[in-house]
Coordinates of N, CA and C in Angstrom, one line a residue:
I188 N 152.6 136.0 139.3 CA 153.8 135.8 140.1 C 153.2 135.2 141.5
D189 N 153.9 134.0 141.7 CA 153.5 133.2 142.9 C 154.2 133.8 144.2
K190 N 155.4 133.9 144.1 CA 156.0 134.5 145.3 C 157.5 134.9 145.0
F191 N 158.1 135.8 145.8 CA 159.5 136.2 145.9 C 160.3 135.5 146.9
M192 N 161.3 134.9 146.6 CA 162.1 134.1 147.4 C 163.6 134.6 147.4
G193 N 164.0 135.6 148.2 CA 165.2 136.1 148.2 C 165.5 136.9 147.0
D194 N 166.5 136.4 146.1 CA 166.6 137.1 144.8 C 165.9 136.3 143.5
A195 N 165.0 135.4 144.0 CA 164.2 134.8 143.0 C 162.8 135.0 142.9
V196 N 162.3 134.8 141.7 CA 160.9 135.1 141.6 C 160.2 133.7 141.0
M197 N 159.0 133.2 141.6 CA 158.4 132.1 141.2 C 157.2 132.6 140.4
A198 N 157.1 132.0 139.2 CA 155.8 132.4 138.4 C 155.2 131.2 137.8
L199 N 154.0 131.3 137.8 CA 153.0 130.1 137.3 C 152.3 130.5 136.0
F200 N 152.3 129.6 135.1 CA 151.6 129.8 133.9 C 150.6 128.5 133.7
G201 N 149.3 128.8 133.7 CA 148.4 127.7 133.8 C 147.6 127.4 134.8
A202 N 148.0 128.1 136.0 CA 147.1 128.1 137.3 C 147.1 129.6 137.9
P203 N 146.1 129.9 138.3 CA 144.7 129.3 138.4 C 143.9 129.2 137.0
V204 N 144.3 130.0 136.1 CA 143.7 130.2 134.8 C 144.7 129.5 133.9
S205 N 144.1 128.5 133.0 CA 144.9 127.9 132.1 C 144.7 128.2 130.7
Y206 N 145.7 128.3 129.7 CA 145.5 128.6 128.4 C 146.0 127.5 127.6
E207 N 145.8 127.5 126.2 CA 146.2 126.5 125.3 C 147.8 126.6 125.1
D208 N 148.4 127.8 125.5 CA 149.7 127.9 125.1 C 150.6 128.4 126.4
N209 N 150.4 127.7 127.6 CA 150.9 128.0 128.8 C 152.5 128.1 128.6
A210 N 153.0 127.0 127.9 CA 154.6 126.9 127.7 C 155.0 128.2 127.0
R211 N 154.4 128.4 125.9 CA 154.9 129.5 125.2 C 154.7 130.8 125.9
R212 N 153.6 131.0 126.6 CA 153.6 132.3 127.4 C 154.9 132.4 128.4
A213 N 155.1 131.3 129.0 CA 156.2 131.2 129.9 C 157.6 131.6 129.2
V214 N 157.8 131.0 128.1 CA 159.2 131.2 127.3 C 159.2 132.8 126.9
E215 N 157.9 133.3 126.4 CA 157.9 134.6 125.9 C 158.2 135.7 127.1
A216 N 157.6 135.3 128.3 CA 157.9 136.2 129.5 C 159.3 136.1 129.9
A217 N 159.9 135.0 129.7 CA 161.5 134.9 130.1 C 162.3 135.7 129.0
L218 N 162.0 135.6 127.7 CA 162.7 136.3 126.8 C 162.5 138.0 127.0
E219 N 161.2 138.2 127.4 CA 161.0 139.6 127.6 C 161.9 140.1 128.9
M220 N 161.8 139.1 129.8 CA 162.8 139.5 131.0 C 164.1 139.8 130.6
K221 N 164.7 138.9 130.0 CA 166.2 138.9 129.6 C 166.3 140.2 128.7
S222 N 165.3 140.7 127.9 CA 165.6 141.7 127.0 C 165.6 143.1 127.7
L223 N 164.9 143.1 128.9 CA 165.0 144.4 129.7 C 166.2 144.5 130.8
I224 N 167.1 143.5 130.7 CA 168.3 143.6 131.7 C 169.1 145.0 131.4
P225 N 169.3 145.3 130.2 CA 170.3 146.5 130.0 C 169.5 147.8 130.5
E226 N 168.2 147.8 130.7 CA 167.6 149.0 131.3 C 167.5 149.1 132.7
I227 N 168.0 148.0 133.4 CA 167.9 148.1 134.8 C 169.2 148.8 135.3
S228 N 169.0 149.9 136.1 CA 170.2 150.7 136.7 C 170.7 149.9 137.8
C229 N 172.1 149.8 137.7 CA 172.9 149.1 138.6 C 173.9 150.1 139.3
E230 N 173.6 151.3 139.2 CA 174.7 152.4 139.6 C 174.9 152.3 141.0
S231 N 173.8 152.0 141.9 CA 174.1 151.8 143.3 C 174.6 150.5 143.9
L232 N 174.9 149.6 143.0 CA 175.4 148.3 143.2 C 176.8 148.2 142.8
S233 N 177.5 147.3 143.7 CA 179.0 147.1 143.3 C 179.1 145.6 143.1
F234 N 179.9 145.4 142.0 CA 180.0 143.9 141.5 C 181.6 143.7 141.6
P235 N 181.8 142.3 141.6 CA 183.4 142.0 141.5 C 183.8 142.3 140.1
E236 N 185.0 142.4 139.9 CA 185.6 142.7 138.7 C 185.3 141.8 137.5
D237 N 184.8 142.3 136.5 CA 184.5 141.5 135.2 C 183.1 140.8 135.4
T238 N 182.3 141.3 136.4 CA 181.0 140.7 136.7 C 180.1 141.8 136.4
T239 N 178.9 141.4 135.7 CA 177.7 142.1 135.5 C 176.5 141.6 135.9
F240 N 175.4 142.5 136.1 CA 174.2 141.9 136.6 C 173.5 141.1 135.4
D241 N 172.9 140.1 135.8 CA 172.2 139.1 134.9 C 171.4 138.2 135.6
I242 N 170.5 137.5 135.0 CA 169.5 136.7 135.6 C 169.5 135.3 134.7
G243 N 169.0 134.3 135.5 CA 168.9 132.9 135.0 C 167.5 132.4 135.1
I244 N 167.0 131.8 134.3 CA 165.5 131.2 134.2 C 165.3 129.9 133.9
G245 N 164.7 129.1 134.8 CA 164.4 127.7 134.4 C 163.0 127.4 134.2
I246 N 162.6 126.7 133.2 CA 161.1 126.4 132.9 C 160.9 124.9 132.8
H247 N 159.9 124.6 133.4 CA 159.4 123.1 133.3 C 157.9 123.1 133.1
Y248 N 157.3 122.0 132.5 CA 156.0 122.0 132.2 C 155.5 120.6 132.6
G249 N 154.4 120.6 133.4 CA 154.0 119.3 133.7 C 152.8 119.3 134.9
E250 N 152.4 118.4 135.4 CA 151.3 118.4 136.4 C 151.9 118.7 137.8
V251 N 151.1 119.5 138.5 CA 151.4 120.1 139.9 C 150.2 119.8 140.8
I252 N 150.5 119.9 142.0 CA 149.4 120.0 142.9 C 149.2 121.7 143.2
A253 N 148.0 122.2 142.7 CA 147.7 123.6 142.9 C 146.6 123.8 143.9
G254 N 146.8 125.0 144.8 CA 145.7 125.4 145.6 C 146.2 126.1 146.9
S255 N 145.4 126.3 147.7 CA 145.8 127.1 149.0 C 146.5 126.2 149.9
I256 N 147.7 126.2 150.1 CA 148.5 125.2 150.9 C 149.1 126.0 152.1
G257 N 149.0 125.3 153.3 CA 149.6 125.6 154.5 C 148.7 125.0 155.7
C258 N 148.3 126.1 156.6 CA 147.6 125.6 157.7 C 146.6 126.6 158.2
K259 N 145.8 126.4 159.3 CA 144.7 127.2 159.7 C 145.3 128.7 159.9
E260 N 146.4 128.8 160.4 CA 146.8 130.1 160.6 C 147.5 130.9 159.4
K261 N 147.9 130.1 158.5 CA 148.5 130.7 157.3 C 148.4 129.9 156.0
T262 N 147.8 130.4 154.9 CA 147.8 129.6 153.8 C 148.2 130.5 152.6
D263 N 148.8 129.9 151.6 CA 149.2 130.6 150.3 C 148.7 129.8 149.1
Y264 N 148.2 130.5 148.1 CA 147.9 129.9 146.8 C 149.2 129.6 146.1
T265 N 149.6 128.4 145.8 CA 150.8 128.0 145.3 C 150.8 126.6 144.6
V266 N 151.8 126.0 144.0 CA 151.9 124.8 143.3 C 153.1 124.1 144.0
I267 N 153.0 122.8 144.1 CA 154.1 121.9 144.8 C 154.0 120.6 143.7
G268 N 155.2 120.0 143.9 CA 155.5 118.8 143.1 C 156.7 118.7 142.5
D269 N 157.1 117.6 141.8 CA 158.2 117.2 141.1 C 158.5 118.2 139.9
T270 N 157.3 118.6 139.3 CA 157.5 119.7 138.1 C 158.1 121.0 138.7
V271 N 157.6 121.4 140.0 CA 158.1 122.7 140.4 C 159.6 122.5 140.8
N272 N 159.9 121.4 141.5 CA 161.3 121.0 141.8 C 162.3 121.2 140.6
L273 N 161.7 120.5 139.3 CA 162.8 120.6 138.4 C 162.9 121.7 137.8
A274 N 161.8 122.6 137.8 CA 162.0 124.0 137.2 C 163.1 124.9 138.1
S275 N 163.0 124.6 139.3 CA 164.1 125.3 140.2 C 165.5 124.6 140.0
R276 N 165.5 123.3 139.6 CA 167.0 122.6 139.3 C 167.4 123.3 138.1
L277 N 166.5 123.5 137.0 CA 166.9 124.0 135.7 C 167.5 125.5 135.8
E278 N 166.8 126.3 136.8 CA 167.2 127.6 137.0 C 168.7 127.6 137.6
G279 N 168.9 126.5 138.5 CA 170.2 126.5 139.1 C 171.3 126.1 138.0
L280 N 170.9 125.4 136.8 CA 171.9 124.9 136.0 C 172.2 126.1 134.9
T281 N 171.5 127.2 134.9 CA 171.8 128.4 134.0 C 173.3 128.9 134.1
K282 N 173.6 128.8 135.5 CA 175.1 129.3 135.6 C 176.1 128.4 134.9
S283 N 176.0 127.2 135.1 CA 177.0 126.1 134.7 C 177.0 126.3 133.3
Y284 N 175.8 126.4 132.6 CA 176.0 126.3 131.2 C 175.9 127.7 130.4
S285 N 176.1 128.8 131.2 CA 176.1 130.1 130.8 C 175.0 130.4 129.8
A286 N 173.7 130.0 130.2 CA 172.6 130.0 129.4 C 171.5 130.8 130.2
G287 N 171.0 131.8 129.5 CA 170.2 132.8 130.4 C 168.8 132.0 130.6
I288 N 168.3 131.1 129.8 CA 167.0 130.5 129.8 C 167.4 129.1 129.5
I289 N 167.0 128.2 130.4 CA 167.0 126.7 130.2 C 165.5 126.1 130.4
I290 N 165.1 125.3 129.4 CA 163.8 124.7 129.4 C 164.0 123.2 129.2
S291 N 163.0 122.4 129.7 CA 162.9 121.1 129.6 C 162.3 120.6 128.3
D292 N 162.7 119.4 127.9 CA 162.0 118.8 126.9 C 160.4 118.8 126.8
A293 N 159.9 118.8 128.0 CA 158.4 119.1 128.1 C 157.9 120.4 127.7
V294 N 158.8 121.4 127.9 CA 158.4 122.6 127.3 C 158.7 122.7 125.8
K295 N 159.9 122.3 125.4 CA 160.0 122.3 124.1 C 158.9 121.7 123.3
C296 N 158.5 120.6 123.7 CA 157.3 119.8 122.8 C 156.0 120.7 122.9
E297 N 155.9 121.7 123.7 CA 154.7 122.6 123.6 C 154.9 123.7 122.8
L298 N 156.2 124.0 122.3 CA 156.4 125.3 121.5 C 156.3 125.2 120.1
P299 N 155.9 126.2 119.4 CA 156.0 126.3 117.9 C 157.4 126.1 117.5
E300 N 157.8 126.0 116.3 CA 159.0 125.8 115.8 C 159.8 126.9 115.6
N301 N 159.2 128.1 115.8 CA 160.0 129.4 115.4 C 160.8 130.0 116.8
Y302 N 161.3 129.1 117.4 CA 162.1 129.5 118.6 C 163.7 129.0 118.4
N303 N 164.4 129.9 119.0 CA 166.0 129.3 118.7 C 166.3 128.7 119.9
L304 N 166.5 127.3 119.7 CA 166.7 126.4 120.7 C 168.0 125.6 120.5
L305 N 168.6 125.1 121.5 CA 169.8 124.3 121.3 C 169.9 123.3 122.4
H306 N 169.9 122.0 122.2 CA 169.9 120.8 123.0 C 171.3 120.9 123.7
L307 N 171.3 121.4 124.9 CA 172.5 121.5 125.8 C 173.1 120.1 126.2
D308 N 172.2 119.3 126.8 CA 172.6 118.2 127.7 C 171.5 117.3 128.0
N309 N 171.8 116.1 128.6 CA 170.7 115.4 129.2 C 171.1 115.3 130.7
V310 N 170.5 115.7 131.6 CA 170.7 115.6 133.2 C 169.8 114.8 133.8
K311 N 170.4 114.2 135.2 CA 169.6 113.6 136.0 C 169.6 114.5 137.2
V312 N 168.6 115.2 137.6 CA 168.7 116.0 138.7 C 168.6 115.4 140.0
K313 N 169.0 115.9 141.2 CA 169.1 115.3 142.5 C 167.7 114.6 142.8
G314 N 167.8 113.3 143.1 CA 166.7 112.6 143.6 C 166.1 111.8 142.4
K315 N 166.6 111.9 141.2 CA 165.9 111.4 140.1 C 166.8 110.6 139.3
S316 N 166.4 109.3 138.8 CA 167.1 108.4 138.1 C 167.0 108.4 136.4
V317 N 166.0 109.3 136.2 CA 165.7 109.4 134.6 C 166.3 110.6 134.1
G318 N 167.0 110.7 133.0 CA 167.4 111.8 132.4 C 166.4 112.8 131.7
V319 N 166.7 114.0 131.8 CA 165.9 115.0 131.2 C 166.7 115.8 130.2
E320 N 166.2 115.9 129.0 CA 166.8 116.8 128.0 C 166.6 118.3 128.3
I321 N 167.8 119.0 128.2 CA 167.6 120.5 128.5 C 168.1 121.3 127.4
Y322 N 167.4 122.4 127.1 CA 167.6 123.3 126.0 C 167.9 124.7 126.4
R323 N 168.7 125.4 125.8 CA 168.8 126.9 125.9 C 167.9 127.6 125.0
V324 N 167.5 128.8 125.3 CA 166.5 129.4 124.5 C 167.2 130.9 124.3
D325 N 167.3 131.2 123.1 CA 168.0 132.6 122.8 C 167.1 133.5 121.8
A326 N 167.1 134.8 122.2 CA 166.2 135.6 121.4 C 166.7 135.7 119.8
E327 N 168.0 135.6 119.7 CA 168.5 135.6 118.5 C 169.2 134.3 118.0
P328 N 169.2 133.9 116.6 CA 169.8 132.7 116.4 C 171.2 132.4 116.9
I329 N 171.6 131.4 117.3 CA 173.0 131.1 117.8 C 173.8 130.9 116.5
S330 N 175.2 131.1 116.6 CA 176.0 130.9 115.5 C 175.9 129.4 115.0
P331 N 175.6 129.4 113.6 CA 175.6 128.2 112.9 C 176.7 127.3 113.2
E332 N 177.9 127.8 113.0 CA 179.1 127.0 113.3 C 179.2 126.4 114.6
Y333 N 178.9 127.2 115.6 CA 178.7 126.8 117.1 C 177.8 125.5 117.2
E334 N 176.6 125.8 116.6 CA 175.5 124.8 116.8 C 175.8 123.6 116.1
N335 N 176.3 123.7 114.9 CA 176.8 122.3 114.1 C 177.8 121.5 114.9
C336 N 178.9 122.2 115.6 CA 179.9 121.6 116.3 C 179.3 121.0 117.5
Y337 N 178.4 121.8 118.2 CA 177.9 121.3 119.6 C 176.9 120.2 119.4
V338 N 176.0 120.2 118.3 CA 175.2 119.1 118.1 C 175.9 117.9 117.7
K339 N 176.8 118.0 116.9 CA 177.8 116.7 116.6 C 178.5 116.3 117.9
A340 N 178.9 117.2 118.7 CA 179.7 116.8 119.8 C 178.8 116.1 120.8
L341 N 177.7 116.6 121.0 CA 176.5 116.0 121.9 C 176.3 114.5 121.5
E342 N 176.0 114.4 120.3 CA 175.8 112.9 119.8 C 176.9 112.0 120.1
L343 N 178.1 112.6 119.9 CA 179.3 111.5 120.1 C 179.2 111.4 121.8
Y344 N 179.1 112.4 122.4 CA 179.1 112.3 123.9 C 178.0 111.4 124.4
E345 N 176.8 111.5 123.9 CA 175.8 110.5 124.4 C 176.1 109.2 124.0
S346 N 176.9 108.9 123.0 CA 177.1 107.4 122.5 C 178.4 107.1 123.2
G347 N 179.0 107.9 124.1 CA 180.2 107.2 124.7 C 181.6 107.6 124.1
A348 N 181.6 108.2 122.8 CA 182.8 108.5 122.1 C 183.5 109.8 122.7
W349 N 184.1 109.7 123.8 CA 184.6 110.8 124.7 C 185.6 111.6 123.9
N350 N 186.6 110.9 123.4 CA 187.6 111.7 122.6 C 187.1 112.5 121.4
L351 N 186.3 112.0 120.6 CA 185.8 112.7 119.4 C 184.9 113.9 120.0
A352 N 184.2 113.5 120.9 CA 183.1 114.6 121.6 C 184.0 115.7 121.9
K353 N 185.0 115.3 122.8 CA 185.9 116.5 123.3 C 186.4 117.4 122.3
S354 N 187.0 116.8 121.2 CA 187.4 117.6 120.1 C 186.2 118.5 119.5
Y355 N 185.2 118.1 119.3 CA 184.1 118.9 118.8 C 183.5 120.0 119.7
F356 N 183.5 119.6 121.1 CA 183.1 120.6 122.0 C 184.2 121.8 121.9
E357 N 185.5 121.4 121.9 CA 186.5 122.5 121.8 C 186.4 123.3 120.5
K358 N 186.1 122.7 119.4 CA 185.8 123.5 118.2 C 184.7 124.4 118.4
A359 N 183.5 123.9 119.1 CA 182.3 124.8 119.3 C 182.8 126.0 120.2
S360 N 183.5 125.8 121.2 CA 183.8 126.9 122.0 C 184.5 128.1 121.4
K361 N 185.2 127.8 120.3 CA 186.0 128.8 119.5 C 185.0 129.6 118.8
H362 N 183.8 129.4 118.7 CA 182.9 130.2 117.8 C 182.1 131.1 118.6
I363 N 182.1 131.1 120.0 CA 181.3 131.8 121.0 C 182.3 132.4 122.0
V364 N 182.5 133.7 122.1 CA 183.5 134.2 123.3 C 182.8 134.0 124.7
N365 N 183.7 133.5 125.5 CA 183.3 133.2 127.1 C 182.1 132.3 127.0
D366 N 182.2 131.3 126.1 CA 181.1 130.2 126.2 C 181.4 129.2 127.2
K367 N 180.5 128.9 128.2 CA 180.8 127.9 129.1 C 180.5 126.4 128.9
S368 N 179.3 126.5 128.2 CA 178.8 125.1 127.9 C 179.7 124.3 127.3
A369 N 180.3 124.6 126.0 CA 181.2 123.7 125.3 C 182.4 123.4 126.1
L370 N 182.9 124.3 126.8 CA 184.2 124.1 127.6 C 183.9 123.2 128.7
M371 N 182.9 123.3 129.4 CA 182.5 122.6 130.5 C 182.3 121.1 130.1
M372 N 181.6 120.9 129.0 CA 181.3 119.5 128.3 C 182.8 119.0 127.8
A373 N 183.6 119.7 127.4 CA 184.9 119.1 126.9 C 185.7 118.7 128.1
Q374 N 185.6 119.4 129.2 CA 186.2 119.1 130.5 C 185.6 117.8 131.0
R375 N 184.3 117.7 131.0 CA 183.8 116.4 131.3 C 184.2 115.2 130.5
C376 N 184.3 115.4 129.3 CA 184.6 114.4 128.5 C 186.0 114.0 128.9
E377 N 186.9 114.9 129.2 CA 188.3 114.5 129.6 C 188.2 113.7 130.8
K378 N 187.4 113.9 131.8 CA 187.3 113.2 133.0 C 186.7 111.9 132.6
F379 N 185.8 111.8 131.7 CA 185.3 110.4 131.4 C 186.3 109.5 130.6
I380 N 187.1 110.2 129.9 CA 188.1 109.5 129.2 C 189.1 108.8 130.2
Q381 N 189.4 109.5 131.3 CA 190.3 109.0 132.4 C 189.5 107.9 133.3
N382 N 188.3 108.3 133.5 CA 187.3 107.4 134.3 C 185.9 107.4 133.9
P383 N 185.8 106.3 132.8 CA 184.5 106.1 132.2 C 183.4 105.8 133.3
P384 N 182.2 106.6 133.1 CA 181.1 106.2 134.1 C 180.5 104.8 133.8
E385 N 180.0 104.2 134.9 CA 179.4 103.0 134.7 C 177.9 103.0 134.2
N386 N 177.4 102.2 133.5 CA 176.2 102.1 133.1 C 175.7 103.4 132.4
W387 N 176.5 103.9 131.4 CA 176.3 105.2 130.8 C 175.1 105.2 130.0
D388 N 174.2 106.1 130.2 CA 172.9 106.1 129.4 C 172.9 107.6 128.8
G389 N 173.8 108.3 128.7 CA 173.7 109.6 128.1 C 173.4 110.8 128.9
A390 N 173.1 110.5 130.3 CA 172.6 111.5 131.1 C 173.4 111.8 132.3
F391 N 173.9 112.8 132.5 CA 174.7 113.3 133.5 C 174.0 113.6 135.0
S392 N 174.5 113.0 136.0 CA 173.9 113.2 137.3 C 174.4 114.5 138.0

């Protein structure tokens, strides 16, 4: 654990000690964190109606600057760089996509094949012009009907076939209760039907 930041925790895998499976270790830690949510007592907390305690985790993998960073009066061992910034952006996207864990394509490429992954979207985060493939990670396999509809919808969406993509995203949303991802993507398709984005490359900014 590198630091606590308000209600967030920043964790490093691969620094200062690196392993061959840093990305897998990060995903396993995330899955274990999610599995322990039901055991956390929230009796002393008050939540808005229809709201429960939950967490969102973003994971990215890549090169960073690592070391004791600061000034003479105060230094901390930490990591900085675009890789760290993107991990933070992915964490911020978990609410939008109702996904507890979101990883980048760079993490996916480092994982063995026995993980339950779903390609959610291609996004361009703030300050970047190149899209990043993002995936949700689940402890249990996702509904096959949902996955089939969503995968087909995303293919159509990437190619700019907004009308067809919208219909498949709507079909997907019927297979998981309270799913935000498919509904949000269907709404985005509706906006694109009305106002097609210029120079579309399949990635949403």
